[in-house]
PDB file of C-alpha atoms and ligand atoms in Angstrom:
ATOM      1  CA  MET A  15     -22.422  13.480 -26.716  1.00  0.00           C
ATOM      2  CA  ARG A  16     -23.115  13.436 -22.970  1.00  0.00           C
ATOM      3  CA  ASN A  17     -24.956  16.188 -21.180  1.00  0.00           C
ATOM      4  CA  LEU A  18     -25.678  15.098 -17.615  1.00  0.00           C
ATOM      5  CA  ARG A  19     -23.149  13.597 -15.223  1.00  0.00           C
ATOM      6  CA  TYR A  20     -24.321  10.987 -12.763  1.00  0.00           C
ATOM      7  CA  ILE A  21     -23.029  10.293  -9.288  1.00  0.00           C
ATOM      8  CA  VAL A  22     -24.524   7.023  -8.057  1.00  0.00           C
ATOM      9  CA  ALA A  23     -23.843   6.037  -4.453  1.00  0.00           C
ATOM     10  CA  ASN A  24     -23.963   2.297  -3.860  1.00  0.00           C
ATOM     11  CA  TRP A  25     -24.059   1.909  -0.096  1.00  0.00           C
ATOM     12  CA  LYS A  26     -24.048  -1.911  -0.339  1.00  0.00           C
ATOM     13  CA  MET A  27     -24.610  -3.634   3.049  1.00  0.00           C
ATOM     14  CA  ASN A  28     -22.943  -0.832   4.998  1.00  0.00           C
ATOM     15  CA  LEU A  29     -25.312   1.761   6.418  1.00  0.00           C
ATOM     16  CA  ASP A  30     -28.368   0.950   8.538  1.00  0.00           C
ATOM     17  CA  ALA A  31     -31.568   2.981   8.243  1.00  0.00           C
ATOM     18  CA  ARG A  32     -30.516   5.615  10.782  1.00  0.00           C
ATOM     19  CA  GLU A  33     -27.083   6.124   9.205  1.00  0.00           C
ATOM     20  CA  SER A  34     -28.527   6.213   5.677  1.00  0.00           C
ATOM     21  CA  LYS A  35     -31.106   8.793   6.735  1.00  0.00           C
ATOM     22  CA  THR A  36     -28.439  11.058   8.264  1.00  0.00           C
ATOM     23  CA  LEU A  37     -26.219  10.897   5.191  1.00  0.00           C
ATOM     24  CA  ALA A  38     -29.162  11.511   2.853  1.00  0.00           C
ATOM     25  CA  GLN A  39     -30.277  14.466   4.942  1.00  0.00           C
ATOM     26  CA  ASN A  40     -26.822  16.042   4.677  1.00  0.00           C
ATOM     27  CA  LEU A  41     -26.827  15.604   0.898  1.00  0.00           C
ATOM     28  CA  ILE A  42     -30.090  17.415   0.232  1.00  0.00           C
ATOM     29  CA  GLU A  43     -28.619  20.883   0.484  1.00  0.00           C
ATOM     30  CA  ILE A  44     -25.848  20.245  -2.016  1.00  0.00           C
ATOM     31  CA  SER A  45     -28.286  18.596  -4.407  1.00  0.00           C
ATOM     32  CA  ASN A  46     -30.565  21.646  -4.591  1.00  0.00           C
ATOM     33  CA  ASN A  47     -28.252  23.618  -6.841  1.00  0.00           C
ATOM     34  CA  LEU A  48     -27.086  20.931  -9.231  1.00  0.00           C
ATOM     35  CA  LYS A  49     -27.158  22.031 -12.863  1.00  0.00           C
ATOM     36  CA  GLN A  50     -25.224  19.487 -14.886  1.00  0.00           C
ATOM     37  CA  SER A  51     -25.231  16.483 -12.597  1.00  0.00           C
ATOM     38  CA  GLU A  52     -27.594  14.161 -10.794  1.00  0.00           C
ATOM     39  CA  LEU A  53     -27.143  12.393  -7.489  1.00  0.00           C
ATOM     40  CA  TRP A  54     -28.653   8.928  -7.136  1.00  0.00           C
ATOM     41  CA  LEU A  55     -28.604   6.901  -3.897  1.00  0.00           C
ATOM     42  CA  ALA A  56     -28.870   3.121  -3.489  1.00  0.00           C
ATOM     43  CA  PRO A  57     -29.199   2.290   0.230  1.00  0.00           C
ATOM     44  CA  SER A  58     -29.975  -1.145   1.614  1.00  0.00           C
ATOM     45  CA  PHE A  59     -33.585  -2.362   1.222  1.00  0.00           C
ATOM     46  CA  THR A  60     -34.324  -1.780   4.906  1.00  0.00           C
ATOM     47  CA  ALA A  61     -33.213   1.856   4.690  1.00  0.00           C
ATOM     48  CA  LEU A  62     -35.352   2.735   1.656  1.00  0.00           C
ATOM     49  CA  HIS A  63     -38.377   3.808   3.674  1.00  0.00           C
ATOM     50  CA  ALA A  64     -36.430   6.169   5.939  1.00  0.00           C
ATOM     51  CA  VAL A  65     -34.409   7.641   3.064  1.00  0.00           C
ATOM     52  CA  ALA A  66     -37.507   8.057   0.873  1.00  0.00           C
ATOM     53  CA  GLU A  67     -39.117  10.174   3.590  1.00  0.00           C
ATOM     54  CA  ILE A  68     -36.016  12.358   3.854  1.00  0.00           C
ATOM     55  CA  LEU A  69     -35.646  12.812   0.104  1.00  0.00           C
ATOM     56  CA  SER A  70     -39.203  13.924  -0.525  1.00  0.00           C
ATOM     57  CA  PRO A  71     -39.186  16.541  -1.900  1.00  0.00           C
ATOM     58  CA  SER A  72     -35.670  16.749  -3.294  1.00  0.00           C
ATOM     59  CA  ARG A  73     -33.885  16.211  -6.596  1.00  0.00           C
ATOM     60  CA  ILE A  74     -31.942  13.189  -5.363  1.00  0.00           C
ATOM     61  CA  LYS A  75     -33.107   9.925  -6.923  1.00  0.00           C
ATOM     62  CA  LEU A  76     -33.593   6.832  -4.834  1.00  0.00           C
ATOM     63  CA  GLY A  77     -32.994   3.263  -5.963  1.00  0.00           C
ATOM     64  CA  ALA A  78     -32.276  -0.267  -4.811  1.00  0.00           C
ATOM     65  CA  GLN A  79     -29.308  -2.586  -5.164  1.00  0.00           C
ATOM     66  CA  ASN A  80     -31.255  -5.338  -6.927  1.00  0.00           C
ATOM     67  CA  VAL A  81     -34.790  -6.254  -8.034  1.00  0.00           C
ATOM     68  CA  HIS A  82     -36.631  -9.351  -9.237  1.00  0.00           C
ATOM     69  CA  SER A  83     -38.012  -9.576 -12.750  1.00  0.00           C
ATOM     70  CA  GLU A  84     -41.444 -10.999 -11.877  1.00  0.00           C
ATOM     71  CA  ILE A  85     -44.377  -8.918 -10.668  1.00  0.00           C
ATOM     72  CA  LYS A  86     -45.059 -11.189  -7.684  1.00  0.00           C
ATOM     73  CA  GLY A  87     -44.811 -14.801  -6.561  1.00  0.00           C
ATOM     74  CA  ALA A  88     -42.959 -17.404  -4.533  1.00  0.00           C
ATOM     75  CA  TYR A  89     -39.475 -15.861  -4.614  1.00  0.00           C
ATOM     76  CA  THR A  90     -38.247 -15.946  -1.028  1.00  0.00           C
ATOM     77  CA  GLY A  91     -35.762 -13.223  -0.252  1.00  0.00           C
ATOM     78  CA  GLU A  92     -36.521 -11.191  -3.369  1.00  0.00           C
ATOM     79  CA  ILE A  93     -38.176  -7.818  -3.933  1.00  0.00           C
ATOM     80  CA  SER A  94     -40.429  -6.620  -6.761  1.00  0.00           C
ATOM     81  CA  VAL A  95     -40.497  -3.447  -8.827  1.00  0.00           C
ATOM     82  CA  ASN A  96     -43.823  -2.425  -7.289  1.00  0.00           C
ATOM     83  CA  MET A  97     -42.457  -2.873  -3.776  1.00  0.00           C
ATOM     84  CA  LEU A  98     -39.597  -0.532  -4.670  1.00  0.00           C
ATOM     85  CA  LYS A  99     -41.944   1.946  -6.305  1.00  0.00           C
ATOM     86  CA  GLU A 100     -43.915   2.098  -3.030  1.00  0.00           C
ATOM     87  CA  PHE A 101     -40.827   3.764  -1.587  1.00  0.00           C
ATOM     88  CA  SER A 102     -40.407   6.140  -4.527  1.00  0.00           C
ATOM     89  CA  CYS A 103     -37.529   4.199  -6.046  1.00  0.00           C
ATOM     90  CA  THR A 104     -36.884   5.072  -9.672  1.00  0.00           C
ATOM     91  CA  PHE A 105     -34.033   2.676 -10.424  1.00  0.00           C
ATOM     92  CA  ALA A 106     -32.226  -0.498  -9.406  1.00  0.00           C
ATOM     93  CA  ILE A 107     -28.627  -1.614  -9.798  1.00  0.00           C
ATOM     94  CA  ILE A 108     -28.550  -4.885 -11.760  1.00  0.00           C
ATOM     95  CA  GLY A 109     -25.765  -7.383 -12.350  1.00  0.00           C
ATOM     96  CA  HIS A 110     -23.334  -5.832  -9.906  1.00  0.00           C
ATOM     97  CA  SER A 111     -20.154  -7.901  -9.838  1.00  0.00           C
ATOM     98  CA  GLU A 112     -20.789  -8.802  -6.201  1.00  0.00           C
ATOM     99  CA  ARG A 113     -24.107 -10.351  -7.331  1.00  0.00           C
ATOM    100  CA  ARG A 114     -22.511 -12.055 -10.325  1.00  0.00           C
ATOM    101  CA  HIS A 115     -19.477 -13.408  -8.467  1.00  0.00           C
ATOM    102  CA  GLN A 116     -20.386 -13.799  -4.789  1.00  0.00           C
ATOM    103  CA  PHE A 117     -23.985 -14.882  -5.399  1.00  0.00           C
ATOM    104  CA  ALA A 118     -23.477 -16.661  -8.717  1.00  0.00           C
ATOM    105  CA  GLU A 119     -26.001 -14.549 -10.593  1.00  0.00           C
ATOM    106  CA  SER A 120     -25.620 -15.583 -14.210  1.00  0.00           C
ATOM    107  CA  ILE A 121     -25.685 -13.456 -17.341  1.00  0.00           C
ATOM    108  CA  GLU A 122     -29.184 -14.837 -18.001  1.00  0.00           C
ATOM    109  CA  LEU A 123     -30.422 -13.886 -14.524  1.00  0.00           C
ATOM    110  CA  ALA A 124     -28.990 -10.367 -14.729  1.00  0.00           C
ATOM    111  CA  ASN A 125     -30.622  -9.968 -18.143  1.00  0.00           C
ATOM    112  CA  LYS A 126     -33.973 -11.136 -16.792  1.00  0.00           C
ATOM    113  CA  ARG A 127     -33.811  -8.788 -13.833  1.00  0.00           C
ATOM    114  CA  GLY A 128     -32.792  -5.805 -15.959  1.00  0.00           C
ATOM    115  CA  LEU A 129     -35.333  -6.426 -18.708  1.00  0.00           C
ATOM    116  CA  GLY A 130     -38.115  -7.125 -16.187  1.00  0.00           C
ATOM    117  CA  ALA A 131     -37.395  -3.888 -14.336  1.00  0.00           C
ATOM    118  CA  LEU A 132     -37.351  -1.792 -17.513  1.00  0.00           C
ATOM    119  CA  ALA A 133     -40.553  -3.405 -18.771  1.00  0.00           C
ATOM    120  CA  GLN A 134     -42.225  -2.430 -15.498  1.00  0.00           C
ATOM    121  CA  GLY A 135     -40.960   1.148 -15.756  1.00  0.00           C
ATOM    122  CA  LEU A 136     -38.099   1.025 -13.279  1.00  0.00           C
ATOM    123  CA  GLY A 137     -34.769   2.560 -14.318  1.00  0.00           C
ATOM    124  CA  VAL A 138     -31.751   0.254 -14.482  1.00  0.00           C
ATOM    125  CA  ILE A 139     -28.045   0.661 -13.909  1.00  0.00           C
ATOM    126  CA  PHE A 140     -26.726  -2.433 -15.652  1.00  0.00           C
ATOM    127  CA  CYS A 141     -23.241  -3.389 -14.446  1.00  0.00           C
ATOM    128  CA  VAL A 142     -20.617  -5.194 -16.473  1.00  0.00           C
ATOM    129  CA  GLY A 143     -16.920  -5.848 -16.012  1.00  0.00           C
ATOM    130  CA  GLU A 144     -14.154  -8.401 -16.281  1.00  0.00           C
ATOM    131  CA  THR A 145     -12.141 -10.220 -13.617  1.00  0.00           C
ATOM    132  CA  LEU A 146      -8.370  -9.790 -13.366  1.00  0.00           C
ATOM    133  CA  GLU A 147      -7.839 -13.221 -14.881  1.00  0.00           C
ATOM    134  CA  GLU A 148     -10.053 -12.361 -17.837  1.00  0.00           C
ATOM    135  CA  ARG A 149      -8.175  -9.091 -18.367  1.00  0.00           C
ATOM    136  CA  GLU A 150      -4.794 -10.810 -18.182  1.00  0.00           C
ATOM    137  CA  GLN A 151      -5.962 -13.325 -20.765  1.00  0.00           C
ATOM    138  CA  GLY A 152      -6.867 -10.436 -23.073  1.00  0.00           C
ATOM    139  CA  ARG A 153     -10.568 -11.260 -22.842  1.00  0.00           C
ATOM    140  CA  ALA A 154     -11.845  -8.105 -21.093  1.00  0.00           C
ATOM    141  CA  LEU A 155     -13.770  -6.679 -24.034  1.00  0.00           C
ATOM    142  CA  ALA A 156     -15.181 -10.063 -25.040  1.00  0.00           C
ATOM    143  CA  VAL A 157     -16.463 -10.636 -21.486  1.00  0.00           C
ATOM    144  CA  ILE A 158     -18.140  -7.227 -21.382  1.00  0.00           C
ATOM    145  CA  GLU A 159     -19.726  -7.874 -24.762  1.00  0.00           C
ATOM    146  CA  ALA A 160     -21.069 -11.231 -23.593  1.00  0.00           C
ATOM    147  CA  GLN A 161     -22.556  -9.622 -20.466  1.00  0.00           C
ATOM    148  CA  LEU A 162     -24.224  -6.875 -22.469  1.00  0.00           C
ATOM    149  CA  SER A 163     -25.224  -8.064 -25.943  1.00  0.00           C
ATOM    150  CA  THR A 164     -28.369 -10.087 -25.292  1.00  0.00           C
ATOM    151  CA  PHE A 165     -29.578  -7.579 -22.734  1.00  0.00           C
ATOM    152  CA  LEU A 166     -29.243  -4.695 -25.208  1.00  0.00           C
ATOM    153  CA  GLU A 167     -30.903  -6.645 -28.011  1.00  0.00           C
ATOM    154  CA  LYS A 168     -33.970  -7.161 -25.840  1.00  0.00           C
ATOM    155  CA  VAL A 169     -34.286  -3.745 -24.164  1.00  0.00           C
ATOM    156  CA  PRO A 170     -37.979  -2.847 -24.339  1.00  0.00           C
ATOM    157  CA  GLU A 171     -39.483   0.498 -25.357  1.00  0.00           C
ATOM    158  CA  THR A 172     -39.671   2.361 -22.081  1.00  0.00           C
ATOM    159  CA  ARG A 173     -39.351   5.784 -20.584  1.00  0.00           C
ATOM    160  CA  ALA A 174     -37.408   4.375 -17.648  1.00  0.00           C
ATOM    161  CA  ALA A 175     -33.747   5.354 -17.523  1.00  0.00           C
ATOM    162  CA  LEU A 176     -31.031   2.949 -18.621  1.00  0.00           C
ATOM    163  CA  LEU A 177     -27.425   3.481 -17.589  1.00  0.00           C
ATOM    164  CA  ILE A 178     -24.540   1.056 -18.013  1.00  0.00           C
ATOM    165  CA  ALA A 179     -21.774   0.844 -15.400  1.00  0.00           C
ATOM    166  CA  TYR A 180     -18.358  -0.463 -16.386  1.00  0.00           C
ATOM    167  CA  GLU A 181     -16.817  -1.896 -13.237  1.00  0.00           C
ATOM    168  CA  PRO A 182     -13.701  -4.045 -13.579  1.00  0.00           C
ATOM    169  CA  VAL A 183     -14.116  -6.644 -10.826  1.00  0.00           C
ATOM    170  CA  TRP A 184     -10.498  -6.283  -9.699  1.00  0.00           C
ATOM    171  CA  ALA A 185     -10.969  -2.526  -9.166  1.00  0.00           C
ATOM    172  CA  ILE A 186     -13.982  -2.740  -6.870  1.00  0.00           C
ATOM    173  CA  GLY A 187     -13.164  -1.950  -3.257  1.00  0.00           C
ATOM    174  CA  THR A 188      -9.477  -2.674  -3.819  1.00  0.00           C
ATOM    175  CA  GLY A 189      -7.990   0.794  -4.255  1.00  0.00           C
ATOM    176  CA  LYS A 190      -6.799  -0.263  -7.736  1.00  0.00           C
ATOM    177  CA  VAL A 191      -8.265   1.932 -10.451  1.00  0.00           C
ATOM    178  CA  ALA A 192      -8.343   0.965 -14.104  1.00  0.00           C
ATOM    179  CA  SER A 193      -6.030   3.054 -16.283  1.00  0.00           C
ATOM    180  CA  LEU A 194      -7.594   5.901 -18.241  1.00  0.00           C
ATOM    181  CA  GLU A 195      -6.730   4.038 -21.464  1.00  0.00           C
ATOM    182  CA  ASP A 196      -8.525   0.890 -20.301  1.00  0.00           C
ATOM    183  CA  ILE A 197     -11.560   2.878 -19.163  1.00  0.00           C
ATOM    184  CA  ALA A 198     -11.736   4.784 -22.459  1.00  0.00           C
ATOM    185  CA  GLN A 199     -11.397   1.561 -24.444  1.00  0.00           C
ATOM    186  CA  ALA A 200     -14.106  -0.287 -22.511  1.00  0.00           C
ATOM    187  CA  HIS A 201     -16.505   2.666 -22.574  1.00  0.00           C
ATOM    188  CA  THR A 202     -16.015   3.219 -26.309  1.00  0.00           C
ATOM    189  CA  MET A 203     -16.793  -0.429 -26.933  1.00  0.00           C
ATOM    190  CA  ILE A 204     -19.899  -0.277 -24.705  1.00  0.00           C
ATOM    191  CA  LEU A 205     -21.173   2.868 -26.455  1.00  0.00           C
ATOM    192  CA  LYS A 206     -20.682   1.204 -29.851  1.00  0.00           C
ATOM    193  CA  LEU A 207     -22.497  -1.898 -28.661  1.00  0.00           C
ATOM    194  CA  CYS A 208     -25.421   0.203 -27.415  1.00  0.00           C
ATOM    195  CA  LYS A 209     -25.726   1.736 -30.877  1.00  0.00           C
ATOM    196  CA  SER A 210     -25.433  -1.485 -32.809  1.00  0.00           C
ATOM    197  CA  LYS A 211     -27.588  -3.709 -30.578  1.00  0.00           C
ATOM    198  CA  SER A 212     -30.374  -1.348 -29.494  1.00  0.00           C
ATOM    199  CA  ASN A 213     -32.441   1.572 -30.749  1.00  0.00           C
ATOM    200  CA  LEU A 214     -31.323   3.747 -27.876  1.00  0.00           C
ATOM    201  CA  ALA A 215     -29.963   7.073 -29.059  1.00  0.00           C
ATOM    202  CA  PHE A 216     -27.518   7.466 -26.184  1.00  0.00           C
ATOM    203  CA  VAL A 217     -26.807   5.442 -23.073  1.00  0.00           C
ATOM    204  CA  PRO A 218     -24.781   7.085 -20.289  1.00  0.00           C
ATOM    205  CA  VAL A 219     -21.893   4.838 -19.247  1.00  0.00           C
ATOM    206  CA  LEU A 220     -20.571   5.197 -15.698  1.00  0.00           C
ATOM    207  CA  TYR A 221     -17.218   3.995 -14.405  1.00  0.00           C
ATOM    208  CA  GLY A 222     -17.027   2.189 -11.066  1.00  0.00           C
ATOM    209  CA  GLY A 223     -14.129   0.727  -9.085  1.00  0.00           C
ATOM    210  CA  SER A 224     -12.215   2.571  -6.361  1.00  0.00           C
ATOM    211  CA  VAL A 225     -13.399   6.013  -7.458  1.00  0.00           C
ATOM    212  CA  THR A 226     -12.223   8.715  -5.042  1.00  0.00           C
ATOM    213  CA  PRO A 227     -12.162  12.520  -5.046  1.00  0.00           C
ATOM    214  CA  GLU A 228      -8.478  12.210  -6.004  1.00  0.00           C
ATOM    215  CA  ASN A 229      -8.952  10.199  -9.211  1.00  0.00           C
ATOM    216  CA  PHE A 230     -12.450  11.192 -10.334  1.00  0.00           C
ATOM    217  CA  ASP A 231     -11.453  14.421 -12.094  1.00  0.00           C
ATOM    218  CA  SER A 232      -9.327  12.678 -14.681  1.00  0.00           C
ATOM    219  CA  ILE A 233     -11.778   9.791 -15.158  1.00  0.00           C
ATOM    220  CA  LEU A 234     -14.663  12.180 -15.744  1.00  0.00           C
ATOM    221  CA  ALA A 235     -12.564  14.200 -18.176  1.00  0.00           C
ATOM    222  CA  LEU A 236     -12.814  11.239 -20.580  1.00  0.00           C
ATOM    223  CA  PRO A 237     -15.616  12.071 -23.030  1.00  0.00           C
ATOM    224  CA  GLU A 238     -16.872   8.468 -22.921  1.00  0.00           C
ATOM    225  CA  VAL A 239     -17.541   8.640 -19.163  1.00  0.00           C
ATOM    226  CA  SER A 240     -20.878  10.021 -17.954  1.00  0.00           C
ATOM    227  CA  GLY A 241     -20.327   9.582 -14.234  1.00  0.00           C
ATOM    228  CA  GLY A 242     -19.388   7.211 -11.460  1.00  0.00           C
ATOM    229  CA  LEU A 243     -20.892   4.294  -9.562  1.00  0.00           C
ATOM    230  CA  ILE A 244     -19.291   4.718  -6.192  1.00  0.00           C
ATOM    231  CA  GLY A 245     -19.073   2.366  -3.229  1.00  0.00           C
ATOM    232  CA  GLY A 246     -16.545   3.081  -0.483  1.00  0.00           C
ATOM    233  CA  ALA A 247     -16.131   6.802  -1.102  1.00  0.00           C
ATOM    234  CA  SER A 248     -19.901   7.318  -1.102  1.00  0.00           C
ATOM    235  CA  LEU A 249     -20.219   6.315   2.548  1.00  0.00           C
ATOM    236  CA  GLU A 250     -18.605   9.527   3.793  1.00  0.00           C
ATOM    237  CA  PHE A 251     -20.382  12.822   3.375  1.00  0.00           C
ATOM    238  CA  LYS A 252     -17.210  14.824   2.672  1.00  0.00           C
ATOM    239  CA  LYS A 253     -15.975  12.506  -0.052  1.00  0.00           C
ATOM    240  CA  LEU A 254     -19.373  12.171  -1.686  1.00  0.00           C
ATOM    241  CA  ALA A 255     -19.912  15.942  -1.599  1.00  0.00           C
ATOM    242  CA  LYS A 256     -16.522  16.412  -3.261  1.00  0.00           C
ATOM    243  CA  LEU A 257     -17.385  13.883  -5.977  1.00  0.00           C
ATOM    244  CA  VAL A 258     -20.633  15.739  -6.647  1.00  0.00           C
ATOM    245  CA  GLU A 259     -18.692  19.008  -6.838  1.00  0.00           C
ATOM    246  CA  ILE A 260     -16.281  17.484  -9.374  1.00  0.00           C
ATOM    247  CA  ALA A 261     -19.203  16.299 -11.530  1.00  0.00           C
ATOM    248  CA  GLU A 262     -20.853  19.681 -11.260  1.00  0.00           C
ATOM    249  CA  THR A 263     -17.783  21.692 -12.233  1.00  0.00           C
ATOM    250  CA  CYS A 264     -16.325  19.298 -14.823  1.00  0.00           C
ATOM    251  CA  LYS A 265     -15.948  21.293 -18.060  1.00  0.00           C
ATOM    252  CA  SER A 266     -15.314  18.716 -20.735  1.00  0.00           C
TER     253      SER A 266
HETATM  254  P1  LIG B 314     -15.939   0.906  -4.740  1.00  0.00           P
HETATM  255  O1  LIG B 314     -17.266   0.130  -5.224  1.00  0.00           O
HETATM  256  O2  LIG B 314     -16.124   2.344  -5.135  1.00  0.00           O
HETATM  257  O3  LIG B 314     -15.897   0.711  -3.256  1.00  0.00           O
HETATM  258  O4  LIG B 314     -14.794   0.284  -5.445  1.00  0.00           O
HETATM  259  C1  LIG B 314     -17.843   0.413  -6.466  1.00  0.00           C
HETATM  260  C2  LIG B 314     -19.025  -0.495  -6.692  1.00  0.00           C
HETATM  261  O5  LIG B 314     -18.987  -1.652  -6.268  1.00  0.00           O
HETATM  262  O6  LIG B 314     -20.031  -0.092  -7.280  1.00  0.00           O
END
C-alpha cells in the first residue's frame, strides 16, 4: 500500500536563519543515501532563503508552514505560492492545528489555502485532528471527516504532492502520544475518505503529535502510517537523524 516513508520537520517559530542553515547542512549527508524515505523541512519564512541555498543540490525537500491561496494582492502578512517557489519550495503545511486554533483559521480557509496551493502546483501537507474535548465526546472521527471532506472533493488534477497529517491537537507538543489503536483507526478512516471523496489512488497519511525516536518505531510499524510530521524532536540533529534512520530501516 505505502512505499515511501516521509519525515517532515516542522520547525515552527523556533530556529532563525542561521540555526536553520546549520541544521540543514548537517542533514545533507544523511539524506544522500536514503532509499525508502524522504526528508522534508519546513523552516520559518525568513530562513527559507538560507536553507534553500544549503539544500541545493540535495534530495531534501523544502517547504513553508503556510501559504495563501491567491496569486497576489492586498493580503498583508501573507505569502504566495510563487514567492515560495522562488526559494525552491515544493510544499506547504496547511491547516496545522496551531493555525486552526491559535489563529482561528477556519475549515473554509484551510480548504482555500490547500486547494489554491495545489492548483498552482505546490505540494500540500493538509493537517487534521481533534481536540481533547472532541475526542472525549466521541466526536474525533466526525471532526476529522468535517475537516477533510470538502477539501478532498475539490482536489484539482495536479502533479503536486498531497499528504495528509493526522495530528490530535492534545498530542502536539505535550509529550502525550495517541495510542496505536487510535492512530490506526483515524488513519484507516482518512484513507477510506481519500478513496471515496477523491480520484487519488493513494494519499500518504502522516502521524504528528509528540513523535520521538522512542515511540516512532511502533507508530511507523502501523501499515496505515506513511511517516511523521515532527515538531519538537525535529529541532535537534541527533533526534531527527534517528527518526530518519527509523524510517529508512522500517521493514513493514
Ligand atoms: P510536536 O509537533 O512533534 O512538537 O508535537 C508536531 C506538529 O505540530 O506538527
